[in-house]
Coordinates of C-alpha atoms and ligand atoms in Angstrom, one line a residue:
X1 CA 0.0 0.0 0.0
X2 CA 1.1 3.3 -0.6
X3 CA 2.2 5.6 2.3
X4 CA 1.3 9.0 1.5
X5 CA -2.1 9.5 0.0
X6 CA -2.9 13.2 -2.0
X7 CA -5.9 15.4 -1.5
X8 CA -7.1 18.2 -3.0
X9 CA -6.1 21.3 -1.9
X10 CA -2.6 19.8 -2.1
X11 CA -2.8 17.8 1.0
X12 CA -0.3 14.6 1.2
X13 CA -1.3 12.2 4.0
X14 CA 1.0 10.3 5.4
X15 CA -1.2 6.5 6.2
X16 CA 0.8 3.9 8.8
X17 CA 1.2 0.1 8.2
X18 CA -0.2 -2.5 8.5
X19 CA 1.0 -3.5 12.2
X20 CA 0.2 -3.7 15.4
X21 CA 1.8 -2.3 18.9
X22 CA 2.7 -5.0 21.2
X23 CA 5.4 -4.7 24.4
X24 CA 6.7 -1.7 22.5
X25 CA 7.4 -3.4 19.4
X26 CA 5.6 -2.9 16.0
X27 CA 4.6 -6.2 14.7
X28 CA 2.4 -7.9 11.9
X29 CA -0.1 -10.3 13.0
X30 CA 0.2 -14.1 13.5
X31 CA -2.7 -15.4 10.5
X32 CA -1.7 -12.4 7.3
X33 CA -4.5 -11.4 7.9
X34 CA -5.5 -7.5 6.9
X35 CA -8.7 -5.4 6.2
X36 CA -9.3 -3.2 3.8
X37 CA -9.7 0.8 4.8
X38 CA -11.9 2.7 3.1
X39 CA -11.9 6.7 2.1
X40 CA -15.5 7.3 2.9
X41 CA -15.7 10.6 0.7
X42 CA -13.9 8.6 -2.1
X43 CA -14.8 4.8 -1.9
X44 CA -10.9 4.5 -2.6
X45 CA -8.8 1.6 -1.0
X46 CA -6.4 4.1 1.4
X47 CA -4.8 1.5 3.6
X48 CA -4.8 -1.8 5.2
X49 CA -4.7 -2.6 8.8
X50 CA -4.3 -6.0 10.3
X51 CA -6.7 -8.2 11.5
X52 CA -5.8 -9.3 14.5
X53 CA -6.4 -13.2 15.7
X54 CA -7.0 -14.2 19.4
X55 CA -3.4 -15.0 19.7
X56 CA -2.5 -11.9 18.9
X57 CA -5.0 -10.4 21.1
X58 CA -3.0 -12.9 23.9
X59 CA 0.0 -11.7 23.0
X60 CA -1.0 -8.2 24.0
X61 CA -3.0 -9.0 26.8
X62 CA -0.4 -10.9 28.7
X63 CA 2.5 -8.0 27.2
X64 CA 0.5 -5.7 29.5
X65 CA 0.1 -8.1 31.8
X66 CA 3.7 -8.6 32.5
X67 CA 4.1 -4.6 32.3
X68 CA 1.5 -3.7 35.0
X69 CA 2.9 -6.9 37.3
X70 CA 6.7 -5.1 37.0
X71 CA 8.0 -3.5 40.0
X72 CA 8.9 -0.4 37.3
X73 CA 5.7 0.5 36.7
X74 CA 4.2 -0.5 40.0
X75 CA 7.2 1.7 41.4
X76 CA 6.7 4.8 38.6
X77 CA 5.6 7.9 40.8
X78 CA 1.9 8.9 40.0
X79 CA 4.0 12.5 39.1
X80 CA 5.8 10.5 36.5
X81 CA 3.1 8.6 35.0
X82 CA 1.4 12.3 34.6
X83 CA 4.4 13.4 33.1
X84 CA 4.6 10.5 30.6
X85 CA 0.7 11.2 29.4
X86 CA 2.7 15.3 29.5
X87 CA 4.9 14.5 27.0
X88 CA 2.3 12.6 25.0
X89 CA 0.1 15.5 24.7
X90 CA 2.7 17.7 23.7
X91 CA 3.6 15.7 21.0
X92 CA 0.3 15.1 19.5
X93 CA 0.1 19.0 19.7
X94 CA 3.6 18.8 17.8
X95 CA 1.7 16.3 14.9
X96 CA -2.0 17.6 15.3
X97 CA -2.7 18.8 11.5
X98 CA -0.7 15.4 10.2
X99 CA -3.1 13.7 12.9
X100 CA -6.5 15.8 11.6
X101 CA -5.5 15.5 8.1
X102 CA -5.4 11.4 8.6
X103 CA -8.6 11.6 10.5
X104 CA -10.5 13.5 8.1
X105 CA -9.0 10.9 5.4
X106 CA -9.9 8.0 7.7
X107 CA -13.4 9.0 8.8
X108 CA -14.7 11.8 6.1
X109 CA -15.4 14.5 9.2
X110 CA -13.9 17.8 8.0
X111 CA -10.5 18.6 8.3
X112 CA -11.6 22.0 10.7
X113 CA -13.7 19.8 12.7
X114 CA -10.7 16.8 13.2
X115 CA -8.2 20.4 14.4
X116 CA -10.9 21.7 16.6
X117 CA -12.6 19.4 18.0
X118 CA -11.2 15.5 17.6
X119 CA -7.8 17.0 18.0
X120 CA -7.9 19.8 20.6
X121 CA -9.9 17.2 22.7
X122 CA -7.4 14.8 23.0
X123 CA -4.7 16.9 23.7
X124 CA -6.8 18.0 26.5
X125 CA -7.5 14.7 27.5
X126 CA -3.7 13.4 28.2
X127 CA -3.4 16.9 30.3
X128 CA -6.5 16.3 32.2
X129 CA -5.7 12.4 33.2
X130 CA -2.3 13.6 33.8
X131 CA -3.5 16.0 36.3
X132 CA -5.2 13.0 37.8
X133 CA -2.2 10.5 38.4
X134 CA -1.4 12.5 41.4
X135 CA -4.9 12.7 43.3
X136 CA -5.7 9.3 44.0
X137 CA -6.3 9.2 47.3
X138 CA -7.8 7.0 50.4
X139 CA -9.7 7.8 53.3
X140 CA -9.1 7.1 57.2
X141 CA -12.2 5.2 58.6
X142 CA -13.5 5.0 62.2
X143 CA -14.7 1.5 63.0
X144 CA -17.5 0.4 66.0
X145 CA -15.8 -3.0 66.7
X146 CA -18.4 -5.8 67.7
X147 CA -16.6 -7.2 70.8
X148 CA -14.6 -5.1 73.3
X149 CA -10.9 -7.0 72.8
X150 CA -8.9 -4.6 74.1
X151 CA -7.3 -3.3 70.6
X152 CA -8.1 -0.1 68.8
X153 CA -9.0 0.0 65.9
X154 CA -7.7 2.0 62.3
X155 CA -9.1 1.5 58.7
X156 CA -8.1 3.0 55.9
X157 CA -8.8 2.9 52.2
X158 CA -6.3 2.7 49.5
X159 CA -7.5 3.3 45.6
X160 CA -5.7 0.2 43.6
X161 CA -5.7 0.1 39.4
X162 CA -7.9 -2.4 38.6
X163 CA -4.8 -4.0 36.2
X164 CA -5.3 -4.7 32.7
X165 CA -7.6 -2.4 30.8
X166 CA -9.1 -3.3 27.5
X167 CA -10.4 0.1 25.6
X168 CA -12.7 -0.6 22.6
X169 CA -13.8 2.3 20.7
X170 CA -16.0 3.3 18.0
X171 CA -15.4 5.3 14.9
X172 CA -17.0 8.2 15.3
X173 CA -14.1 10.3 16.9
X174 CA -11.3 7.8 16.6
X175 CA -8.1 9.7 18.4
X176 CA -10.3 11.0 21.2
X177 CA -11.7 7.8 21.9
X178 CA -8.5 6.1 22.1
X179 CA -7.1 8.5 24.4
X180 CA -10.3 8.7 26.6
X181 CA -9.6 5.3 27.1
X182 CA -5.9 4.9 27.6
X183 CA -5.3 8.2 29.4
X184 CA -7.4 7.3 32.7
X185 CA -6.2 4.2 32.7
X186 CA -2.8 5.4 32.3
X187 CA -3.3 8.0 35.0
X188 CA -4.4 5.8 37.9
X189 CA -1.7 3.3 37.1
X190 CA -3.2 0.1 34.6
X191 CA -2.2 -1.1 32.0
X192 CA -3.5 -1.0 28.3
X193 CA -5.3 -2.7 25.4
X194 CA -6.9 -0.8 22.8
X195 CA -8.9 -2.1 19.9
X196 CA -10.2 0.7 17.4
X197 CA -13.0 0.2 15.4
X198 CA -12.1 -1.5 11.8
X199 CA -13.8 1.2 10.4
X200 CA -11.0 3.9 11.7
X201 CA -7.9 2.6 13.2
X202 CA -5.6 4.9 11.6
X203 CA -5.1 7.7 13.8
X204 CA -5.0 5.4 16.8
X205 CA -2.1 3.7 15.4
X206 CA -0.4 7.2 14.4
X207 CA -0.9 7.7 18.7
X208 CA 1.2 4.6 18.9
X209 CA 4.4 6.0 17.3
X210 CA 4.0 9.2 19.7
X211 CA 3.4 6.6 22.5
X212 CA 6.8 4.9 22.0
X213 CA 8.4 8.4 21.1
X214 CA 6.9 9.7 24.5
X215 CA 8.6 6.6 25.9
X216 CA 6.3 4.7 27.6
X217 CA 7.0 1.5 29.2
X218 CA 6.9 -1.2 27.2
X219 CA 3.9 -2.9 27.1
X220 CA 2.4 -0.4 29.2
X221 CA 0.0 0.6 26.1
X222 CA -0.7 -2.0 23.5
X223 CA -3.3 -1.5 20.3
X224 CA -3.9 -4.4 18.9
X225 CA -6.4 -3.8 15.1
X226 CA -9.1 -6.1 13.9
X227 CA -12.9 -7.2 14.0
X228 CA -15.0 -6.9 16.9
X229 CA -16.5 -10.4 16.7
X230 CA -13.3 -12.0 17.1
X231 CA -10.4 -9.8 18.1
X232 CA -12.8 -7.7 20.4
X233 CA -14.2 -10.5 21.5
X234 CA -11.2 -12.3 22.8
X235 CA -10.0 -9.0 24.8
X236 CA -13.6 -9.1 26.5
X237 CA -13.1 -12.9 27.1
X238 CA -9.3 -12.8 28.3
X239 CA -8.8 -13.7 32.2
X240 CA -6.5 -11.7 32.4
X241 CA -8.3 -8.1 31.4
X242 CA -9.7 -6.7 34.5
X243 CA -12.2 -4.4 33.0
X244 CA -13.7 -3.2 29.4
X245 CA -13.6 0.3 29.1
X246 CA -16.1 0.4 25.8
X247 CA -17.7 3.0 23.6
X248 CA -19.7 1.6 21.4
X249 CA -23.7 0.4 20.1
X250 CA -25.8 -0.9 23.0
X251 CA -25.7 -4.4 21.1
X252 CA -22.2 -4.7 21.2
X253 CA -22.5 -3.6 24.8
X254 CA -24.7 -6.0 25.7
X255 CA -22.6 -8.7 24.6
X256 CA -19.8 -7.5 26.4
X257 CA -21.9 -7.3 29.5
X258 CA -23.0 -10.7 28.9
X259 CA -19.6 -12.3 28.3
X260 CA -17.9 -10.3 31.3
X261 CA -19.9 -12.0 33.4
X262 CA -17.6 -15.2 33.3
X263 CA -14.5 -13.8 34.6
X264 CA -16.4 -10.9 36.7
X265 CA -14.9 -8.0 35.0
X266 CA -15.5 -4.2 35.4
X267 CA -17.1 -2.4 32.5
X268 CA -18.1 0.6 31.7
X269 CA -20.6 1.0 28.9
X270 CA -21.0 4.3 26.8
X271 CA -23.6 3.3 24.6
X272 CA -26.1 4.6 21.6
X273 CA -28.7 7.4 22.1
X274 CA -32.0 8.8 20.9
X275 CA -31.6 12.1 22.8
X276 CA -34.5 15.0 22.6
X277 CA -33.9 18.6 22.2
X278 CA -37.4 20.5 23.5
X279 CA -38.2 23.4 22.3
X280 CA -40.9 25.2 24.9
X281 CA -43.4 27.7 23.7
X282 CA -41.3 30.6 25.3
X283 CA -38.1 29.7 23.6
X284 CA -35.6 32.4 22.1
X285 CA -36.1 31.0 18.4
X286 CA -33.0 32.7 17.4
X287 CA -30.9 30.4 19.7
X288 CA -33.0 27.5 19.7
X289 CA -33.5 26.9 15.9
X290 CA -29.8 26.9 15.5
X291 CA -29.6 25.4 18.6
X292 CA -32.0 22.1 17.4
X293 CA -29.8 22.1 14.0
X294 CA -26.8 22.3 15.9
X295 CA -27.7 19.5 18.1
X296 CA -28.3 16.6 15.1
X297 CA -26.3 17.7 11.9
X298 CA -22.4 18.2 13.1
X299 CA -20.4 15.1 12.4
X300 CA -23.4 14.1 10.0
X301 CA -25.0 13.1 13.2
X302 CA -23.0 10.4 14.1
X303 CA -22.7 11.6 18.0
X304 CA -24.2 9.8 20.8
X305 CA -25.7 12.8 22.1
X306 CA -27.4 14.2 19.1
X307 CA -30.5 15.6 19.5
X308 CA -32.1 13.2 16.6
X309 CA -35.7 13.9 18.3
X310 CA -37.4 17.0 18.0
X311 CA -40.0 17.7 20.3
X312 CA -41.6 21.0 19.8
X313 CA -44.8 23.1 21.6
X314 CA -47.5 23.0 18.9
X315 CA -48.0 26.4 19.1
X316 CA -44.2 27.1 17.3
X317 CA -44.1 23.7 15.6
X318 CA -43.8 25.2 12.0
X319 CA -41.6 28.1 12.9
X320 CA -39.1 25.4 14.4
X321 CA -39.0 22.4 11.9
X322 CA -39.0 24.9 8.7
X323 CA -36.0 26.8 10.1
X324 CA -33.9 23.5 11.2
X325 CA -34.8 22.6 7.3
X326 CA -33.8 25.4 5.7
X327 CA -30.5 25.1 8.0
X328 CA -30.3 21.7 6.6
X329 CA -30.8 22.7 2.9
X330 CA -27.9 25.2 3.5
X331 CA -24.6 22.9 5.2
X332 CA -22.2 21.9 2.2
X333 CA -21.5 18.3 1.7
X334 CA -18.4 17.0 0.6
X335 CA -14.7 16.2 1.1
X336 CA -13.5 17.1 4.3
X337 CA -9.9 18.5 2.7
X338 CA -12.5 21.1 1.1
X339 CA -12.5 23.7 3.8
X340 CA -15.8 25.2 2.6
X341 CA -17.4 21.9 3.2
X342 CA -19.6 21.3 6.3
X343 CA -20.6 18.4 6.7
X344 CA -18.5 14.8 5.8
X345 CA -19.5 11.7 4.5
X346 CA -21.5 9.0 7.0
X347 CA -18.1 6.6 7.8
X348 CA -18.8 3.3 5.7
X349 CA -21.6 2.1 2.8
X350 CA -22.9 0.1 5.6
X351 CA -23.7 2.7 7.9
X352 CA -25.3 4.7 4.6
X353 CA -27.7 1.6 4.1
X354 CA -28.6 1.3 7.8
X355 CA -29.7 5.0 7.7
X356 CA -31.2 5.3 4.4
X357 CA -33.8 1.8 5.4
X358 CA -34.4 4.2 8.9
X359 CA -35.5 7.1 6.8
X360 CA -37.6 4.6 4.3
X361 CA -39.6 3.4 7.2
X362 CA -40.2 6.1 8.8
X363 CA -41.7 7.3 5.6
X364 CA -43.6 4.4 5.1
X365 CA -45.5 4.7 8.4
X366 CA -46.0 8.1 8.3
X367 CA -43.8 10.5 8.5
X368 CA -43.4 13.6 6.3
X369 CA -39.7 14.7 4.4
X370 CA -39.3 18.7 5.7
X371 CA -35.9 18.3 3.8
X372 CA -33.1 15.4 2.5
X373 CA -34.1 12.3 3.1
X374 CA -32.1 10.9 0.7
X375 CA -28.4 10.2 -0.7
X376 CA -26.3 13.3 -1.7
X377 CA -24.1 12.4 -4.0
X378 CA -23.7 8.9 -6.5
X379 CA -20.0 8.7 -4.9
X380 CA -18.9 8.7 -1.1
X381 CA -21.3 7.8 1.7
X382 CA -22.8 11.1 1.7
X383 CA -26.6 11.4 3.1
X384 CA -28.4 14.6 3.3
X385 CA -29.4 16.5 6.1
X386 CA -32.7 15.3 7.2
X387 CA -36.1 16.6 9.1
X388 CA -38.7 14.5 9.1
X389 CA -41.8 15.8 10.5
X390 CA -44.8 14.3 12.0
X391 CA -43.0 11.7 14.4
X392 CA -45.2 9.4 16.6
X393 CA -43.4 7.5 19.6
X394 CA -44.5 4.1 17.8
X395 CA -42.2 4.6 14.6
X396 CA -39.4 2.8 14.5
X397 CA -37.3 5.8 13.6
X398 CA -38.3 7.5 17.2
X399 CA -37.2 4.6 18.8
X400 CA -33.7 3.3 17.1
X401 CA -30.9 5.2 17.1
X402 CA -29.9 6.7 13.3
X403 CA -26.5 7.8 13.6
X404 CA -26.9 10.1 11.0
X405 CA -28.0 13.5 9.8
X406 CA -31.7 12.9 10.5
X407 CA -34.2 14.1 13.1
X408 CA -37.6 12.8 13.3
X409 CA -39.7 16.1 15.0
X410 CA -42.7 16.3 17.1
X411 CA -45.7 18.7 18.2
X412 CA -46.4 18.6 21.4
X413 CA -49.1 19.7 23.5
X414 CA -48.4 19.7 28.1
X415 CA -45.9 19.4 30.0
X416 CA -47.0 15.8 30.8
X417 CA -47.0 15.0 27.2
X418 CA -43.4 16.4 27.1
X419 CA -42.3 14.4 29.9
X420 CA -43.8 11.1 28.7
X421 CA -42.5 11.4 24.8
X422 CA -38.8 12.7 26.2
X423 CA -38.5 9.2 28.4
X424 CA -40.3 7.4 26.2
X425 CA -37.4 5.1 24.6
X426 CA -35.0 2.3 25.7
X427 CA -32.0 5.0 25.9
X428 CA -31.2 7.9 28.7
X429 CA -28.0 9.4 27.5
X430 CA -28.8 13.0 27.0
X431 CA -31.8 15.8 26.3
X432 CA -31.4 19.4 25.9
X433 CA -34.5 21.8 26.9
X434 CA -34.9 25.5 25.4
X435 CA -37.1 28.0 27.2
X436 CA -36.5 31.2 28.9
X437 CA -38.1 30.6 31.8
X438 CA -35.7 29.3 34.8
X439 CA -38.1 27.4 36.8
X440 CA -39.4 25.5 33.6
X441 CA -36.1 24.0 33.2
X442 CA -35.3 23.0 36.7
X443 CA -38.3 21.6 36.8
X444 CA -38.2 19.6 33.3
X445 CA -34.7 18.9 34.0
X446 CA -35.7 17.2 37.4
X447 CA -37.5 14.9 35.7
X448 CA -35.5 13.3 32.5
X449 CA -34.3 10.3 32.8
X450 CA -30.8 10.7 31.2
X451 CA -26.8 10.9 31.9
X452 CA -26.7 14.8 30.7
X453 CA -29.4 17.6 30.5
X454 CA -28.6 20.9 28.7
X455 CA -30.5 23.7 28.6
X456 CA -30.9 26.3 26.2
X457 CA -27.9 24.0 24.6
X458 CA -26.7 20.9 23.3
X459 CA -23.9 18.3 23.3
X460 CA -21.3 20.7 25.7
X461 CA -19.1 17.4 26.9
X462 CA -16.2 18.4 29.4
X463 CA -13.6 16.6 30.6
X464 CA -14.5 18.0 34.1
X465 CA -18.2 17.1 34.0
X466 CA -19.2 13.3 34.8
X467 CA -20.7 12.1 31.2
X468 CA -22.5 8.6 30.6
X469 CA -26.4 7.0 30.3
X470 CA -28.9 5.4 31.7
X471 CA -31.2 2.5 30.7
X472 CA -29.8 1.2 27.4
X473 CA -27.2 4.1 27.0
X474 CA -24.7 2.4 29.4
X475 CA -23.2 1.6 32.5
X476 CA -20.9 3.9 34.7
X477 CA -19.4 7.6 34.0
X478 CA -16.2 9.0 32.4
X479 CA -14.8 12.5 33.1
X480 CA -14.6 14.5 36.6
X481 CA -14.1 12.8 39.5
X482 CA -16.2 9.6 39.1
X483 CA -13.7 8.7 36.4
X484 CA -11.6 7.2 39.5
X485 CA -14.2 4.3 40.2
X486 CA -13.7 3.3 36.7
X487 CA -10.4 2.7 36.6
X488 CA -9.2 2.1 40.4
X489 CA -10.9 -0.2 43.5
X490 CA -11.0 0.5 47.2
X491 CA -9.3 -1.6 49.5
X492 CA -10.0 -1.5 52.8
X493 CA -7.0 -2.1 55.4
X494 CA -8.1 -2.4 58.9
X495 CA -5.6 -2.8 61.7
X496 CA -5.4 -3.6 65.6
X497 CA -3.5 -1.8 68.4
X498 CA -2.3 -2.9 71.1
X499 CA -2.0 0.2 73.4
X500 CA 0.6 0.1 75.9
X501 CA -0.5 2.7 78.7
X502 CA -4.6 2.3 78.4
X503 CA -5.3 -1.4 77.3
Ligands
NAD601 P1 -20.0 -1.0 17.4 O1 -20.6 -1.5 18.7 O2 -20.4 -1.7 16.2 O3 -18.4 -1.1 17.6 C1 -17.7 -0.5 18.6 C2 -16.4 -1.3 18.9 O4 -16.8 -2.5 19.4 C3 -15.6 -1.6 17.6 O5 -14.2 -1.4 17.9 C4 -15.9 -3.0 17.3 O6 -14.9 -3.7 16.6 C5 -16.1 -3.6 18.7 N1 -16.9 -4.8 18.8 C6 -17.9 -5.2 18.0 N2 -18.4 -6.4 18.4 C7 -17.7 -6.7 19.5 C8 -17.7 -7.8 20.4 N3 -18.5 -8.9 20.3 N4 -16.8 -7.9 21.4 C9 -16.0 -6.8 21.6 N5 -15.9 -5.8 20.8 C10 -16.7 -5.7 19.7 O7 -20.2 0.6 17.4 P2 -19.8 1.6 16.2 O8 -20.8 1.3 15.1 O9 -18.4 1.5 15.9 O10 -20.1 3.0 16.9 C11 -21.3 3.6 16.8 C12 -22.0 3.5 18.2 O11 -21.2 4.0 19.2 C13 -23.4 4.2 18.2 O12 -24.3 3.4 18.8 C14 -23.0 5.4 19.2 O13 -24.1 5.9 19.8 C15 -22.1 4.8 20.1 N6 -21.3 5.8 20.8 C16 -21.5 6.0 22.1 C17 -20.8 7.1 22.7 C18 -21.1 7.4 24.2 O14 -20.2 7.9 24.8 N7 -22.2 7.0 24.8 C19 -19.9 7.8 22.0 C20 -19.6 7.5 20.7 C21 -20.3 6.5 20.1

């Protein structure tokens, strides 16, 4: 395969080989076995990545393994394993357009949007775990023995890695996946596994090179690439991985659940969506029709969060759907190295069937095209922005996550209408409300049943604010401080004292 790919606007991607990152070595995998990747804008062949077999998968598991068990890296100062994630983040600031550029190849997403936002998040990232490293801390316990023995009595509680950490990640924002996965883990003193999506390994595998550059331990962080349904699968089934740190469908997580269940590993689950933005009667228009746009199109709506449901007081309904259209009608598709272009291509021709059959459906029983509905161009996996008006809570469409540019909108009536539709699906990951009225929101807030509520905005993630779902959405948070129970487990030490002068 060839190692530099051109784009227009005279940009000359540099694409890694075909290997894999085990105890600090780059190495091919044991079958020759490799998959095809895909330009989504182009259909063109761009690169190859390996598939990795269950003995490789062992090989990497038991690489970090050996590396979390050595007295070097149980020894490492939490300051130095900060400085180590440091020195990573500088140097993916050092490489962050090569990075972007081979993200927007990869994935389609536009090259501002793989800077600015895949990019500057993951730089972020390694500083913010890195902060961490240093702040795990314990806490002194007073104890009521049963019995009067004469001792006294101390606990304390000490936060341990949990060990090996498997990181499986999706393709919607590759790098920052990877490094939301590796970076905690790194922090608090585990070990690593990642498996990117086959669908966009690239930049994940660019990381490794920094990682070795940065100078990690060997074995410390391993990537291993390859199909979910085997090499995935053996990561989730290895004894010797602790805990699945996943991003992915609910299906998959599911599975992963399930199959955890033998050796009793940790997870944490960061699964799909079918998020509602709603649009009160008192809304500011002018921030909440950019707003609902806002919320489902970026990223051609492939974000967990994206506000793919509507739900607007009848009394505005027409205002708001026509003005998220005519937003819709407006976004350039196209190649992401095209910096007039908005919006990318959807990542793969599979995910371009699995939304255009949605959209069909929902037509079929019922709904009404506002705008798109349809492919956007005869090459690349482009789909149109989408409103679909007309929704009812019994389409299949306001139930199943899309992961695409489409939004399926509503009229509602009450507040108790409002309330039912918003928590009426299998998901709880987030909802965003838009009203000027404060008590409204508090009020509406209080009573969604999801990870993250915005109001009078949509999809704000931060590193410092706990972010996950409820119901099908997933299990356990990343970010702020409850990233610590994901990655670390208390253990208790209780002691007795014999006191010399009083016992
Ligand atoms: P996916 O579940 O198909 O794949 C995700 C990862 O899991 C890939 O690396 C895949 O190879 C792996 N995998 C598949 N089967 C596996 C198995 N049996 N065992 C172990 N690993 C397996 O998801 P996707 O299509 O890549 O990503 C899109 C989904 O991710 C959407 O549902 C989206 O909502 C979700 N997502 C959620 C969040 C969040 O934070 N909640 C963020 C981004 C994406």
């Amino acid at each position: 395969m060839k190692a530099m790919i051109e784009r227009a606007g005279g940009a000359a991607v540099r694409v890694p080989a075909a290997r894999m990152l085990i105890n600090g070595e780059w190495c091919e995998g044991d079958a020759g076995r490799v998959i095809a990747v895909h330009d989504p804008a182009t259909e063109e062949k761009i690169a190859e990545v390996v598939a990795a077999s269950v003995t490789d998968v062992d090989r990497a598991v038991l690489a970090a393994h050996r590396a979390f068990e050595s007295r070097a890296w149980q020894k490492m100062r939490p300051l130095d394993r900060g400085r180590l994630l440091e020195k990573l983040a500088l140097l993916v600031e050092r490489d962050a357009e090569d990075l972007a550029r081979l993200e927007t190849l990869d994935n389609g997403k536009p090259y501002a949007v793989s800077r600015n936002v895949d990019l500057k998040f993951a730089i972020d990232a390694l500083r913010y775990y890195g902060g961490w490293s240093s702040k795990m801390a314990g806490e002194y316990i007073q104890l009521s023995p049963l019995g009067d023995d004469g001792g006294t009595y101390r606990a304390y509680t000490e936060r341990k890695p949990v060990g090996v950490v498997g990181g499986i990640t999706p393709w919607n924002f590759p790098l920052g996946q990877a490094v939301q996965k590796m970076a905690p883990a790194i922090a608090f003193g585990c070990t690593v596994v990642l498996k990117p999506s086959e669908e966009a390994s690239l930049t994940t595998l660019r990381l490794g090179e920094l990682i070795l550059e940065a100078g990690f331990p060997e074995g410390t962080v391993n990537i291993v690439t390859g199909y979910g349904h085997d090499a995935g699968q053996a990561l989730v089934d290895h004894p010797l991985v602790r805990k699945i740190a996943f991003t992915g469908s609910t299906a998959t997580g599911q599975k992963i659940l399930a199959s955890s269940a033998r050796t009793m590993k940790r997870v944490t689950l960061e699964l799909g969506g079918k998020s509602p933005t709603i649009v009160l009667a008192d809304a500011d228009l002018n921030l909440a029709i950019p707003g609902a746009a806002n919320a489902i199109f970026p990223n051609s709506g492939q974000i967990c969060t994206a506000g793919s449901r509507l739900l607007v007081d009848a009394s505005i309904y027409d205002e708001v759907i026509q003005g998220v259209a005519e937003i819709g009608r407006g976004l350039k598709l196209g190649s992401g190295f095209d910096p007039a272009v908005q919006l990318g291509p959807l990542v793969s021709s599979r995910q371009l069937e699995r939304v255009s059959g949605l959209v069909a459906q929902g037509i079929e029983e019922g709904a009404e095209p506002i705008c798109g509905a349809g492919r956007a161009a005869d090459t690349g996996y482009f789909y149109q922005p989408t409103v679909l008006s007309g929704g009812r809570a019994d389409m299949r469409i306001a139930q199943e996550e899309v992961f695409g540019p489409v939004v399926l909108a509503m009229a509602v009536q009450d507040p108790q209408e409002i309330r039912a539709l918003a928590n009426d699906t299998a998901y709880g990951l987030g909802a965003s409300i838009w009203t000027r009225d404060i008590n409204k929101a508090h009020l509406l807030a209080a009573e969604l049943d999801c990870g993250t509520v915005w109001i009078n905005t949509h999809n704000v993630l931060d590193l410092a604010m706990p972010f996950g779902g409820t119901k099908l959405s997933g299990l356990g948070r990343e970010f702020g401080t409850e990233v610590i129970h994901a990655y670390t487990e208390p253990r208790a030490v209780c002691m007795r004292l014999q006191d010399p002068v009083y016992g």
